[in-house]
PDB file of C-alpha atoms and ligand atoms in Angstrom:
ATOM      1  CA  MET A   1      20.080 -17.001 -56.710  1.00 48.00           C
ATOM      2  CA  PRO A   2      23.412 -17.662 -58.433  1.00 53.00           C
ATOM      3  CA  ARG A   3      25.654 -19.548 -56.113  1.00 57.00           C
ATOM      4  CA  GLY A   4      29.411 -19.966 -56.020  1.00 62.00           C
ATOM      5  CA  ASN A   5      31.679 -18.622 -58.715  1.00 77.00           C
ATOM      6  CA  CYS A   6      30.158 -19.753 -61.985  1.00 86.00           C
ATOM      7  CA  ALA A   7      32.144 -17.501 -64.301  1.00 91.00           C
ATOM      8  CA  SER A   8      33.520 -19.026 -67.486  1.00 94.00           C
ATOM      9  CA  PRO A   9      37.108 -20.298 -66.825  1.00 93.00           C
ATOM     10  CA  ASP A  10      38.456 -18.651 -69.986  1.00 95.00           C
ATOM     11  CA  GLY A  11      35.701 -16.361 -71.265  1.00 94.00           C
ATOM     12  CA  ILE A  12      34.895 -18.965 -73.985  1.00 97.00           C
ATOM     13  CA  HIS A  13      33.828 -22.298 -72.449  1.00 98.00           C
ATOM     14  CA  GLY A  14      30.943 -22.757 -70.103  1.00 97.00           C
ATOM     15  CA  PRO A  15      31.861 -23.242 -66.384  1.00 97.00           C
ATOM     16  CA  VAL A  16      30.668 -26.831 -66.365  1.00 97.00           C
ATOM     17  CA  GLU A  17      32.623 -27.962 -63.315  1.00 96.00           C
ATOM     18  CA  ALA A  18      31.643 -24.993 -61.194  1.00 95.00           C
ATOM     19  CA  LEU A  19      28.005 -25.272 -62.306  1.00 96.00           C
ATOM     20  CA  THR A  20      27.880 -28.981 -61.507  1.00 96.00           C
ATOM     21  CA  ALA A  21      29.360 -28.270 -58.099  1.00 96.00           C
ATOM     22  CA  ALA A  22      26.855 -25.517 -57.436  1.00 96.00           C
ATOM     23  CA  ILE A  23      23.760 -27.599 -58.194  1.00 96.00           C
ATOM     24  CA  ASP A  24      22.397 -29.098 -54.973  1.00 96.00           C
ATOM     25  CA  VAL A  25      19.173 -29.763 -53.081  1.00 96.00           C
ATOM     26  CA  ASP A  26      18.509 -25.995 -52.795  1.00 96.00           C
ATOM     27  CA  THR A  27      18.504 -25.615 -56.590  1.00 97.00           C
ATOM     28  CA  ALA A  28      14.992 -25.272 -58.140  1.00 97.00           C
ATOM     29  CA  LEU A  29      15.854 -24.468 -61.712  1.00 97.00           C
ATOM     30  CA  VAL A  30      19.004 -24.593 -63.868  1.00 98.00           C
ATOM     31  CA  SER A  31      18.632 -22.030 -66.606  1.00 98.00           C
ATOM     32  CA  LEU A  32      21.221 -21.954 -69.378  1.00 98.00           C
ATOM     33  CA  SER A  33      21.603 -21.103 -73.058  1.00 98.00           C
ATOM     34  CA  HIS A  34      22.220 -24.276 -74.974  1.00 98.00           C
ATOM     35  CA  THR A  35      24.579 -22.391 -77.320  1.00 98.00           C
ATOM     36  CA  VAL A  36      25.769 -19.206 -75.694  1.00 98.00           C
ATOM     37  CA  PHE A  37      25.413 -15.922 -77.537  1.00 96.00           C
ATOM     38  CA  LYS A  38      28.997 -14.712 -77.225  1.00 96.00           C
ATOM     39  CA  SER A  39      31.384 -17.554 -77.861  1.00 97.00           C
ATOM     40  CA  ALA A  40      28.970 -20.194 -79.304  1.00 98.00           C
ATOM     41  CA  TYR A  41      30.026 -22.616 -76.599  1.00 98.00           C
ATOM     42  CA  THR A  42      27.382 -25.376 -76.466  1.00 98.00           C
ATOM     43  CA  TYR A  43      26.514 -27.160 -73.249  1.00 98.00           C
ATOM     44  CA  ASP A  44      25.936 -30.857 -73.094  1.00 98.00           C
ATOM     45  CA  MET A  45      22.191 -30.698 -72.454  1.00 98.00           C
ATOM     46  CA  ALA A  46      21.806 -34.299 -71.395  1.00 98.00           C
ATOM     47  CA  GLU A  47      24.689 -34.177 -68.910  1.00 98.00           C
ATOM     48  CA  ILE A  48      23.571 -30.939 -67.201  1.00 98.00           C
ATOM     49  CA  THR A  49      19.977 -32.120 -67.160  1.00 98.00           C
ATOM     50  CA  ARG A  50      21.022 -35.377 -65.487  1.00 98.00           C
ATOM     51  CA  THR A  51      22.873 -33.407 -62.812  1.00 98.00           C
ATOM     52  CA  ALA A  52      19.948 -31.166 -62.272  1.00 98.00           C
ATOM     53  CA  HIS A  53      17.452 -33.998 -62.030  1.00 98.00           C
ATOM     54  CA  ALA A  54      19.685 -35.852 -59.548  1.00 98.00           C
ATOM     55  CA  ALA A  55      19.434 -32.809 -57.251  1.00 98.00           C
ATOM     56  CA  GLY A  56      15.698 -32.508 -57.797  1.00 98.00           C
ATOM     57  CA  ALA A  57      15.910 -29.406 -59.960  1.00 98.00           C
ATOM     58  CA  LEU A  58      14.366 -28.614 -63.325  1.00 98.00           C
ATOM     59  CA  THR A  59      16.189 -27.306 -66.432  1.00 98.00           C
ATOM     60  CA  LEU A  60      15.245 -24.422 -68.709  1.00 98.00           C
ATOM     61  CA  TRP A  61      17.220 -24.081 -71.944  1.00 98.00           C
ATOM     62  CA  ASP A  62      17.391 -20.981 -74.086  1.00 98.00           C
ATOM     63  CA  LEU A  63      17.605 -22.287 -77.629  1.00 98.00           C
ATOM     64  CA  SER A  64      17.892 -18.908 -79.427  1.00 98.00           C
ATOM     65  CA  HIS A  65      21.354 -19.605 -80.849  1.00 98.00           C
ATOM     66  CA  ALA A  66      20.818 -23.414 -81.086  1.00 98.00           C
ATOM     67  CA  ALA A  67      17.517 -24.140 -82.786  1.00 97.00           C
ATOM     68  CA  GLY A  68      18.178 -24.605 -86.499  1.00 96.00           C
ATOM     69  CA  ALA A  69      21.978 -24.470 -85.934  1.00 97.00           C
ATOM     70  CA  VAL A  70      22.821 -27.511 -83.869  1.00 97.00           C
ATOM     71  CA  SER A  71      21.066 -30.769 -83.100  1.00 95.00           C
ATOM     72  CA  VAL A  72      18.777 -30.108 -80.152  1.00 97.00           C
ATOM     73  CA  ALA A  73      17.548 -33.290 -78.503  1.00 96.00           C
ATOM     74  CA  LEU A  74      15.100 -32.101 -75.768  1.00 98.00           C
ATOM     75  CA  ASN A  75      13.332 -35.448 -75.482  1.00 96.00           C
ATOM     76  CA  ALA A  76      16.514 -37.524 -75.404  1.00 97.00           C
ATOM     77  CA  ALA A  77      17.970 -35.215 -72.740  1.00 98.00           C
ATOM     78  CA  GLN A  78      14.686 -35.292 -70.842  1.00 97.00           C
ATOM     79  CA  ALA A  79      14.873 -31.456 -70.693  1.00 98.00           C
ATOM     80  CA  ASP A  80      12.043 -29.887 -68.732  1.00 98.00           C
ATOM     81  CA  LEU A  81      11.592 -26.487 -70.365  1.00 98.00           C
ATOM     82  CA  ALA A  82      12.941 -24.567 -73.311  1.00 98.00           C
ATOM     83  CA  VAL A  83      12.482 -21.122 -74.940  1.00 98.00           C
ATOM     84  CA  GLY A  84      13.906 -19.526 -78.026  1.00 98.00           C
ATOM     85  CA  CYS A  85      13.429 -17.036 -80.753  1.00 96.00           C
ATOM     86  CA  CYS A  86      12.461 -17.740 -84.365  1.00 95.00           C
ATOM     87  CA  TYR A  87      14.400 -14.948 -86.137  1.00 94.00           C
ATOM     88  CA  LYS A  88      17.947 -16.375 -85.998  1.00 94.00           C
ATOM     89  CA  TYR A  89      18.588 -19.772 -87.476  1.00 95.00           C
ATOM     90  CA  LEU A  90      14.836 -20.446 -87.885  1.00 95.00           C
ATOM     91  CA  ASN A  91      14.620 -17.613 -90.482  1.00 93.00           C
ATOM     92  CA  GLY A  92      11.374 -16.113 -89.127  1.00 93.00           C
ATOM     93  CA  GLY A  93      12.461 -12.561 -89.934  1.00 90.00           C
ATOM     94  CA  PRO A  94      12.438  -9.421 -87.730  1.00 88.00           C
ATOM     95  CA  GLY A  95       9.703  -9.479 -85.046  1.00 89.00           C
ATOM     96  CA  ALA A  96       9.105 -13.210 -85.221  1.00 94.00           C
ATOM     97  CA  PRO A  97       7.576 -14.470 -82.001  1.00 93.00           C
ATOM     98  CA  ALA A  98       9.430 -16.578 -79.464  1.00 94.00           C
ATOM     99  CA  PHE A  99       8.558 -20.234 -78.691  1.00 96.00           C
ATOM    100  CA  LEU A 100       8.177 -22.317 -75.529  1.00 96.00           C
ATOM    101  CA  TYR A 101       8.675 -26.005 -74.863  1.00 97.00           C
ATOM    102  CA  VAL A 102       7.245 -27.765 -71.786  1.00 97.00           C
ATOM    103  CA  ARG A 103       7.899 -31.451 -71.224  1.00 97.00           C
ATOM    104  CA  ALA A 104       4.615 -33.329 -71.653  1.00 95.00           C
ATOM    105  CA  ASP A 105       4.358 -34.543 -68.030  1.00 95.00           C
ATOM    106  CA  LEU A 106       4.904 -31.029 -66.656  1.00 97.00           C
ATOM    107  CA  GLN A 107       2.279 -29.334 -68.758  1.00 96.00           C
ATOM    108  CA  GLU A 108      -0.550 -29.977 -66.253  1.00 94.00           C
ATOM    109  CA  LYS A 109       1.663 -29.165 -63.245  1.00 95.00           C
ATOM    110  CA  LEU A 110       2.949 -25.740 -64.223  1.00 95.00           C
ATOM    111  CA  ARG A 111       0.976 -22.524 -64.424  1.00 93.00           C
ATOM    112  CA  ASN A 112       1.446 -19.624 -66.794  1.00 94.00           C
ATOM    113  CA  PRO A 113       2.327 -16.485 -64.827  1.00 93.00           C
ATOM    114  CA  ILE A 114       1.107 -14.311 -67.748  1.00 94.00           C
ATOM    115  CA  SER A 115      -2.529 -15.410 -67.860  1.00 92.00           C
ATOM    116  CA  GLY A 116      -4.593 -14.244 -70.803  1.00 93.00           C
ATOM    117  CA  TRP A 117      -7.841 -15.215 -72.471  1.00 94.00           C
ATOM    118  CA  MET A 118      -6.252 -17.610 -74.946  1.00 95.00           C
ATOM    119  CA  GLY A 119      -4.819 -19.688 -72.061  1.00 96.00           C
ATOM    120  CA  GLN A 120      -8.201 -19.935 -70.418  1.00 96.00           C
ATOM    121  CA  LYS A 121     -10.191 -23.167 -70.308  1.00 95.00           C
ATOM    122  CA  ASN A 122     -13.082 -22.878 -72.748  1.00 95.00           C
ATOM    123  CA  MET A 123     -11.850 -19.422 -73.770  1.00 94.00           C
ATOM    124  CA  PHE A 124     -15.078 -18.410 -75.569  1.00 94.00           C
ATOM    125  CA  ASN A 125     -17.004 -18.698 -72.304  1.00 93.00           C
ATOM    126  CA  PHE A 126     -15.184 -15.508 -71.193  1.00 90.00           C
ATOM    127  CA  ASP A 127     -15.422 -16.764 -67.631  1.00 91.00           C
ATOM    128  CA  LEU A 128     -14.548 -14.035 -65.096  1.00 92.00           C
ATOM    129  CA  THR A 129     -12.447 -16.468 -63.090  1.00 93.00           C
ATOM    130  CA  TYR A 130      -9.333 -17.812 -64.739  1.00 93.00           C
ATOM    131  CA  THR A 131      -9.095 -21.551 -65.097  1.00 95.00           C
ATOM    132  CA  PRO A 132      -6.060 -22.694 -67.106  1.00 96.00           C
ATOM    133  CA  ALA A 133      -6.767 -24.737 -70.224  1.00 96.00           C
ATOM    134  CA  PRO A 134      -5.573 -28.340 -70.084  1.00 95.00           C
ATOM    135  CA  GLY A 135      -2.158 -29.079 -71.588  1.00 94.00           C
ATOM    136  CA  LEU A 136       0.092 -26.782 -73.563  1.00 94.00           C
ATOM    137  CA  PRO A 137      -2.628 -24.180 -74.526  1.00 94.00           C
ATOM    138  CA  ARG A 138      -2.506 -22.847 -70.967  1.00 96.00           C
ATOM    139  CA  PHE A 139       0.761 -21.182 -71.855  1.00 96.00           C
ATOM    140  CA  PHE A 140      -0.932 -18.941 -74.424  1.00 95.00           C
ATOM    141  CA  SER A 141      -1.690 -15.407 -73.295  1.00 94.00           C
ATOM    142  CA  GLY A 142      -3.247 -12.889 -75.690  1.00 93.00           C
ATOM    143  CA  THR A 143      -3.879 -13.251 -79.416  1.00 92.00           C
ATOM    144  CA  PRO A 144      -0.632 -14.310 -81.124  1.00 90.00           C
ATOM    145  CA  PRO A 145       0.873 -12.246 -84.017  1.00 92.00           C
ATOM    146  CA  VAL A 146      -0.607 -14.358 -86.764  1.00 94.00           C
ATOM    147  CA  LEU A 147       1.153 -12.707 -89.741  1.00 94.00           C
ATOM    148  CA  ALA A 148       4.538 -12.993 -88.033  1.00 94.00           C
ATOM    149  CA  MET A 149       3.861 -16.619 -87.235  1.00 94.00           C
ATOM    150  CA  ALA A 150       2.891 -17.327 -90.844  1.00 94.00           C
ATOM    151  CA  ALA A 151       6.294 -16.010 -91.917  1.00 94.00           C
ATOM    152  CA  ILE A 152       8.054 -18.610 -89.756  1.00 95.00           C
ATOM    153  CA  GLU A 153       6.623 -21.534 -91.739  1.00 95.00           C
ATOM    154  CA  PRO A 154       8.568 -21.264 -94.974  1.00 94.00           C
ATOM    155  CA  GLY A 155      11.842 -20.620 -93.090  1.00 92.00           C
ATOM    156  CA  VAL A 156      11.343 -23.744 -91.006  1.00 94.00           C
ATOM    157  CA  ASP A 157      10.210 -25.699 -94.066  1.00 96.00           C
ATOM    158  CA  LEU A 158      13.563 -24.933 -95.734  1.00 95.00           C
ATOM    159  CA  LEU A 159      15.410 -26.210 -92.656  1.00 95.00           C
ATOM    160  CA  LEU A 160      13.316 -29.357 -92.588  1.00 96.00           C
ATOM    161  CA  GLU A 161      13.970 -29.974 -96.267  1.00 97.00           C
ATOM    162  CA  ALA A 162      17.723 -29.600 -95.765  1.00 97.00           C
ATOM    163  CA  GLY A 163      17.670 -31.725 -92.583  1.00 97.00           C
ATOM    164  CA  ILE A 164      19.392 -30.655 -89.369  1.00 96.00           C
ATOM    165  CA  ASP A 165      22.079 -33.329 -89.632  1.00 97.00           C
ATOM    166  CA  ARG A 166      23.206 -32.095 -93.050  1.00 97.00           C
ATOM    167  CA  LEU A 167      22.987 -28.495 -91.931  1.00 97.00           C
ATOM    168  CA  ARG A 168      25.075 -29.196 -88.855  1.00 98.00           C
ATOM    169  CA  ALA A 169      27.710 -31.077 -90.970  1.00 98.00           C
ATOM    170  CA  LYS A 170      28.025 -28.126 -93.286  1.00 98.00           C
ATOM    171  CA  SER A 171      28.062 -25.676 -90.342  1.00 98.00           C
ATOM    172  CA  VAL A 172      30.962 -27.652 -88.773  1.00 98.00           C
ATOM    173  CA  GLN A 173      32.905 -27.578 -92.045  1.00 98.00           C
ATOM    174  CA  GLN A 174      32.276 -23.844 -92.451  1.00 98.00           C
ATOM    175  CA  THR A 175      33.172 -22.872 -88.860  1.00 98.00           C
ATOM    176  CA  GLU A 176      36.352 -25.054 -89.210  1.00 98.00           C
ATOM    177  CA  TYR A 177      37.128 -23.256 -92.472  1.00 98.00           C
ATOM    178  CA  LEU A 178      36.651 -19.845 -90.813  1.00 98.00           C
ATOM    179  CA  ILE A 179      38.935 -20.870 -87.935  1.00 98.00           C
ATOM    180  CA  ALA A 180      41.606 -22.087 -90.402  1.00 98.00           C
ATOM    181  CA  LEU A 181      41.420 -18.700 -92.252  1.00 98.00           C
ATOM    182  CA  TRP A 182      41.582 -16.868 -88.958  1.00 98.00           C
ATOM    183  CA  GLU A 183      44.753 -18.730 -88.156  1.00 98.00           C
ATOM    184  CA  SER A 184      46.440 -18.121 -91.491  1.00 98.00           C
ATOM    185  CA  GLU A 185      45.160 -14.669 -92.313  1.00 98.00           C
ATOM    186  CA  LEU A 186      43.953 -12.800 -89.235  1.00 98.00           C
ATOM    187  CA  ALA A 187      45.830 -13.982 -86.096  1.00 98.00           C
ATOM    188  CA  ALA A 188      48.939 -12.044 -87.071  1.00 98.00           C
ATOM    189  CA  LEU A 189      46.820  -8.892 -87.344  1.00 98.00           C
ATOM    190  CA  GLY A 190      45.758  -9.037 -83.647  1.00 98.00           C
ATOM    191  CA  PHE A 191      42.593 -11.086 -83.985  1.00 98.00           C
ATOM    192  CA  THR A 192      41.990 -13.770 -81.318  1.00 98.00           C
ATOM    193  CA  LEU A 193      39.672 -16.733 -81.568  1.00 98.00           C
ATOM    194  CA  ASN A 194      36.948 -16.222 -78.904  1.00 98.00           C
ATOM    195  CA  SER A 195      35.040 -19.381 -79.743  1.00 98.00           C
ATOM    196  CA  PRO A 196      35.848 -22.981 -78.789  1.00 98.00           C
ATOM    197  CA  ARG A 197      38.346 -24.876 -80.950  1.00 98.00           C
ATOM    198  CA  ALA A 198      36.474 -28.147 -80.617  1.00 98.00           C
ATOM    199  CA  ALA A 199      33.503 -28.389 -83.069  1.00 98.00           C
ATOM    200  CA  ALA A 200      31.639 -30.706 -80.660  1.00 97.00           C
ATOM    201  CA  VAL A 201      31.113 -27.888 -78.180  1.00 98.00           C
ATOM    202  CA  ARG A 202      30.668 -25.086 -80.692  1.00 98.00           C
ATOM    203  CA  GLY A 203      27.521 -23.699 -82.339  1.00 98.00           C
ATOM    204  CA  SER A 204      27.248 -22.047 -85.732  1.00 98.00           C
ATOM    205  CA  HIS A 205      28.819 -18.655 -85.097  1.00 98.00           C
ATOM    206  CA  ILE A 206      32.430 -17.627 -84.527  1.00 98.00           C
ATOM    207  CA  SER A 207      33.541 -14.736 -82.362  1.00 98.00           C
ATOM    208  CA  LEU A 208      36.830 -13.099 -83.214  1.00 98.00           C
ATOM    209  CA  GLY A 209      38.354 -10.624 -80.706  1.00 98.00           C
ATOM    210  CA  HIS A 210      40.362  -7.541 -81.565  1.00 97.00           C
ATOM    211  CA  ALA A 211      41.458  -4.481 -79.612  1.00 96.00           C
ATOM    212  CA  ASP A 212      39.763  -2.331 -82.308  1.00 96.00           C
ATOM    213  CA  ALA A 213      36.769  -4.691 -82.721  1.00 96.00           C
ATOM    214  CA  TRP A 214      34.132  -1.975 -82.553  1.00 95.00           C
ATOM    215  CA  ARG A 215      35.713   0.148 -85.289  1.00 95.00           C
ATOM    216  CA  ILE A 216      36.498  -2.841 -87.504  1.00 97.00           C
ATOM    217  CA  ASP A 217      32.875  -3.934 -87.123  1.00 96.00           C
ATOM    218  CA  GLN A 218      31.680  -0.475 -88.231  1.00 95.00           C
ATOM    219  CA  ALA A 219      34.027  -0.378 -91.207  1.00 97.00           C
ATOM    220  CA  LEU A 220      32.876  -3.899 -92.280  1.00 97.00           C
ATOM    221  CA  ILE A 221      29.208  -2.891 -92.113  1.00 96.00           C
ATOM    222  CA  GLN A 222      29.496   0.607 -93.615  1.00 95.00           C
ATOM    223  CA  GLN A 223      32.030  -0.010 -96.394  1.00 96.00           C
ATOM    224  CA  MET A 224      32.715  -3.678 -96.970  1.00 97.00           C
ATOM    225  CA  GLY A 225      29.317  -5.321 -97.296  1.00 96.00           C
ATOM    226  CA  VAL A 226      30.066  -7.704 -94.401  1.00 96.00           C
ATOM    227  CA  LEU A 227      27.537  -7.702 -91.550  1.00 95.00           C
ATOM    228  CA  PRO A 228      28.863  -9.139 -88.357  1.00 95.00           C
ATOM    229  CA  ASP A 229      27.709  -7.913 -84.971  1.00 90.00           C
ATOM    230  CA  PHE A 230      29.639  -6.631 -82.089  1.00 92.00           C
ATOM    231  CA  ARG A 231      29.457  -7.877 -78.536  1.00 90.00           C
ATOM    232  CA  LYS A 232      31.293  -6.241 -75.678  1.00 89.00           C
ATOM    233  CA  PRO A 233      34.091  -5.993 -74.880  1.00 90.00           C
ATOM    234  CA  ASP A 234      35.874  -6.942 -78.094  1.00 92.00           C
ATOM    235  CA  ASN A 235      33.897  -9.520 -80.050  1.00 95.00           C
ATOM    236  CA  ILE A 236      33.217  -9.504 -83.757  1.00 97.00           C
ATOM    237  CA  ARG A 237      30.577 -12.170 -84.164  1.00 97.00           C
ATOM    238  CA  LEU A 238      30.177 -13.897 -87.555  1.00 97.00           C
ATOM    239  CA  GLY A 239      27.019 -15.968 -87.875  1.00 96.00           C
ATOM    240  CA  ILE A 240      27.158 -18.888 -90.323  1.00 97.00           C
ATOM    241  CA  THR A 241      23.803 -20.033 -91.622  1.00 96.00           C
ATOM    242  CA  PRO A 242      24.613 -23.052 -93.817  1.00 95.00           C
ATOM    243  CA  LEU A 243      21.387 -22.766 -95.739  1.00 95.00           C
ATOM    244  CA  TYR A 244      22.637 -19.723 -97.521  1.00 94.00           C
ATOM    245  CA  THR A 245      26.177 -18.929 -96.412  1.00 97.00           C
ATOM    246  CA  SER A 246      28.752 -20.174 -98.930  1.00 98.00           C
ATOM    247  CA  PHE A 247      32.406 -21.048 -98.366  1.00 98.00           C
ATOM    248  CA  ALA A 248      33.208 -18.199-100.746  1.00 98.00           C
ATOM    249  CA  ASP A 249      31.259 -15.764 -98.522  1.00 98.00           C
ATOM    250  CA  ILE A 250      33.475 -16.823 -95.620  1.00 98.00           C
ATOM    251  CA  GLN A 251      36.638 -16.410 -97.575  1.00 98.00           C
ATOM    252  CA  GLN A 252      35.590 -12.959 -98.741  1.00 98.00           C
ATOM    253  CA  ALA A 253      34.578 -11.819 -95.319  1.00 98.00           C
ATOM    254  CA  VAL A 254      38.009 -12.822 -93.976  1.00 98.00           C
ATOM    255  CA  SER A 255      39.734 -11.111 -96.878  1.00 98.00           C
ATOM    256  CA  ARG A 256      37.791  -7.885 -96.218  1.00 98.00           C
ATOM    257  CA  MET A 257      38.586  -8.082 -92.508  1.00 98.00           C
ATOM    258  CA  ARG A 258      42.225  -8.199 -93.505  1.00 98.00           C
ATOM    259  CA  THR A 259      41.881  -5.158 -95.720  1.00 98.00           C
ATOM    260  CA  VAL A 260      40.067  -3.164 -93.012  1.00 98.00           C
ATOM    261  CA  VAL A 261      43.010  -3.701 -90.636  1.00 98.00           C
ATOM    262  CA  GLU A 262      45.957  -3.619 -93.128  1.00 98.00           C
ATOM    263  CA  GLU A 263      44.753  -0.420 -94.781  1.00 97.00           C
ATOM    264  CA  ARG A 264      43.616   1.033 -91.442  1.00 97.00           C
ATOM    265  CA  ILE A 265      40.098   1.686 -92.800  1.00 97.00           C
ATOM    266  CA  TYR A 266      38.750   1.272 -89.269  1.00 96.00           C
ATOM    267  CA  ALA A 267      40.647   4.366 -88.179  1.00 95.00           C
ATOM    268  CA  GLN A 268      37.928   6.474 -89.895  1.00 94.00           C
ATOM    269  CA  TYR A 269      35.453   5.362 -87.177  1.00 93.00           C
ATOM    270  CA  ASN A 270      35.032   6.777 -83.722  1.00 87.00           C
ATOM    271  CA  ALA A 271      35.734   4.300 -80.958  1.00 80.00           C
ATOM    272  CA  ALA A 272      33.549   6.307 -78.557  1.00 74.00           C
ATOM    273  CA  GLU A 273      30.284   5.920 -80.476  1.00 65.00           C
ATOM    274  CA  LEU A 274      29.575   2.516 -79.092  1.00 64.00           C
ATOM    275  CA  ALA A 275      26.062   1.283 -79.781  1.00 60.00           C
ATOM    276  CA  VAL A 276      24.972  -2.358 -80.068  1.00 57.00           C
ATOM    277  CA  THR A 277      22.354  -3.811 -82.310  1.00 57.00           C
TER     278      THR A 277
HETATM  279  C1  PLP B   1      18.057 -13.519 -79.570  1.00 80.55           C
HETATM  280  C2  PLP B   1      17.899 -14.014 -78.194  1.00 80.55           C
HETATM  281  C3  PLP B   1      16.640 -13.968 -77.566  1.00 80.55           C
HETATM  282  C4  PLP B   1      15.475 -13.365 -78.305  1.00 80.55           C
HETATM  283  O1  PLP B   1      14.374 -13.122 -77.542  1.00 80.55           O
HETATM  284  P1  PLP B   1      13.075 -12.422 -78.212  1.00 80.55           P
HETATM  285  O2  PLP B   1      12.346 -11.978 -77.034  1.00 80.55           O
HETATM  286  O3  PLP B   1      12.354 -13.503 -78.988  1.00 80.55           O
HETATM  287  O4  PLP B   1      13.596 -11.364 -79.091  1.00 80.55           O
HETATM  288  C5  PLP B   1      16.543 -14.518 -76.288  1.00 80.55           C
HETATM  289  N1  PLP B   1      17.595 -15.058 -75.645  1.00 80.55           N
HETATM  290  C6  PLP B   1      18.868 -15.048 -76.193  1.00 80.55           C
HETATM  291  C7  PLP B   1      19.991 -15.655 -75.486  1.00 80.55           C
HETATM  292  C8  PLP B   1      19.016 -14.517 -77.509  1.00 80.55           C
HETATM  293  O5  PLP B   1      20.246 -14.564 -78.085  1.00 80.55           O
END
């Protein structure tokens, strides 16, 4: 049960103070996104995990917007559980399966609520009573999508070759560059920065707000060759993947956003046809 008022103080940063105050002996699990999908605010995993553990609670981190984008230190933070998807910064492609992390000493203690034959002890015995396999394999269910899993490997190999520290360094430079361009080129046209200013608490995407965000987003996608996505109520979200996003790409995207607003290209689109991908 959510307790207390844990809304973001400004719609951008995580409500760390309120969360910390709300975690007490009645808390079983603290579940957060490491990097949040809308603003890219990134929680201090070690700090929140310490608070949770002090109250006797476990933590579960959603790494969908963090894995492959920021340094994720599950072991150092002593995080308990984590999940995430492989089709964002891990380059697994559409339909890539999700992943699960369970801290080693919890693997024997937790049970998989979605039991299936692959999580069964001695699965080829086809025993009619379910006994979980020892260790991590108990979290398997049915047969995994093998072809989709094979496609993850080259994407992850590229990340490993580049190294997360170098990727993160370039990502910080690129998000800083985008923020500088927002300030000089876009702020006067009604765009707001809906991501944190401080790189230390920011992931690898930038959300820019605008009263006509939905229509601007459509114009960018349909006519300008820029593919951001839209998140209610007014966010244009630009994902920066340092492996293949160049500084010139960022400059061009900003220049095209300018054109869409200055030449009122967005006015060709219907504000009512709101659909999110
Ligand atoms: C993208 C995303 C997911 C993806 O989940 P799948 O079931 O693997 O598609 C989960 N959580 C968050 C916060 C996401 O942004």
